[in-house]
Coordinates of C-alpha atoms in Angstrom, one line a residue:
M22 CA -110.2 33.3 22.0
K23 CA -113.4 31.2 21.7
L24 CA -112.2 28.6 23.8
V25 CA -110.8 31.0 26.4
K26 CA -113.9 33.0 26.7
L27 CA -115.4 29.8 27.7
L28 CA -113.3 28.9 30.8
P29 CA -115.6 28.5 33.7
Q30 CA -115.6 32.0 36.0
S31 CA -115.5 29.3 39.1
L32 CA -112.1 29.0 38.2
T33 CA -111.0 32.2 36.6
Q34 CA -112.6 34.5 39.5
R35 CA -110.7 32.7 41.9
F36 CA -107.5 32.1 40.3
Q37 CA -105.0 33.8 38.5
T38 CA -105.5 32.8 35.2
I39 CA -102.2 32.1 32.5
I40 CA -102.9 30.9 28.9
L41 CA -100.4 28.6 27.6
A42 CA -100.3 28.4 23.8
D43 CA -98.4 27.4 20.9
T44 CA -96.2 30.1 18.8
A45 CA -99.2 30.2 16.2
F46 CA -101.2 31.8 19.0
G47 CA -98.5 34.7 19.8
S48 CA -100.6 36.8 17.5
V49 CA -100.9 40.7 18.7
E50 CA -105.0 39.9 18.6
F51 CA -104.7 36.9 20.7
L52 CA -102.5 38.6 23.1
E53 CA -104.3 41.6 23.8
G54 CA -107.8 39.8 23.9
I55 CA -106.3 37.8 26.8
R56 CA -105.0 40.5 28.5
R57 CA -108.4 42.7 28.0
L58 CA -109.8 39.2 30.0
K59 CA -107.5 40.1 32.7
Y60 CA -105.3 36.7 32.0
H61 CA -101.9 36.5 31.1
A62 CA -100.3 34.4 28.4
V63 CA -97.4 32.2 27.9
T64 CA -96.6 31.6 24.2
G65 CA -93.8 30.5 21.6
V66 CA -92.7 33.4 19.5
A67 CA -91.2 33.5 16.3
I68 CA -87.1 34.2 16.5
S69 CA -87.7 36.6 13.3
R70 CA -90.4 38.7 15.5
K71 CA -89.8 42.4 15.3
L72 CA -89.6 44.7 18.1
A73 CA -91.0 48.3 18.2
D74 CA -87.7 49.5 18.0
G75 CA -86.9 47.6 14.3
R76 CA -85.2 44.8 15.7
L77 CA -85.5 41.5 15.1
L78 CA -86.1 39.4 18.7
R79 CA -83.0 37.0 17.9
R80 CA -80.7 40.0 18.8
L81 CA -81.8 40.0 22.3
H82 CA -78.5 39.3 24.7
Q83 CA -80.5 39.1 28.5
Q84 CA -82.7 36.8 29.8
G85 CA -86.2 38.4 31.2
Q86 CA -85.9 41.1 29.6
Q87 CA -88.7 43.6 29.0
V88 CA -89.8 44.5 25.2
Y89 CA -92.6 45.7 23.3
L90 CA -93.0 43.8 20.0
F91 CA -94.2 45.6 16.9
G92 CA -97.9 46.3 16.8
L93 CA -98.3 45.1 20.3
K94 CA -99.2 48.0 23.1
L95 CA -97.7 46.2 26.3
T96 CA -94.8 44.7 27.3
V97 CA -94.0 41.3 27.3
T98 CA -90.9 39.5 29.1
V99 CA -88.8 37.6 26.9
C100 CA -86.7 34.2 27.3
W101 CA -85.2 31.7 25.1
Y102 CA -84.2 28.0 25.7
Y103 CA -82.1 26.1 23.3
L104 CA -83.7 22.6 21.9
K105 CA -81.4 19.7 20.6
R106 CA -82.6 18.8 17.0
D107 CA -82.4 14.8 16.0
N108 CA -79.6 15.8 14.0
G109 CA -77.9 16.9 17.2
K110 CA -77.8 20.8 16.5
L111 CA -79.1 23.5 18.8
E112 CA -81.7 25.6 17.7
K113 CA -82.7 28.8 20.0
R114 CA -86.3 29.4 20.5
F115 CA -88.1 32.0 22.4
V116 CA -91.1 32.5 25.1
L117 CA -92.8 35.4 26.0
S118 CA -95.2 36.1 28.9
T119 CA -97.6 39.1 29.4
R120 CA -96.8 38.4 33.1
P121 CA -93.5 40.4 34.3
I122 CA -91.1 37.9 35.8
K123 CA -88.4 38.9 38.2
A124 CA -84.9 38.3 37.2
S125 CA -84.4 36.1 40.0
T126 CA -86.7 33.2 38.8
L127 CA -84.6 33.0 35.7
K128 CA -81.2 31.4 37.6

C-alpha cells in the first residue's frame, strides 16, 4: 500500500487506476485499501480461498462470476485460466478483479 500511495496524482486523477498484483497481494486489507483509494485491483487468488458462503473458490464453474470472498466486504469478479506446467500437466489458476467485468468480454 505504501507504494500505491506514492503514485503521482497527475496520473491517478486523470486516468482510471488499476493495480496489477501477484497472488501474495490478494489479502482483504490490500483489496479494501485499494478500493478506499478509489482504484481497482487485478490479482491472482489462491484456489483454496473461501467464499463468504463457505464454498471453496475452486468449486466455481462459471467464468466472470461476481462473488464475496470470506472476510471481504466488496464483490469481486473471478476468472480462471489453465497454466501448462513443465511436466505438461495443466494447473487451474484464479484471477480476481475488483472492477466488474462484462461476461461478453470473457469470450
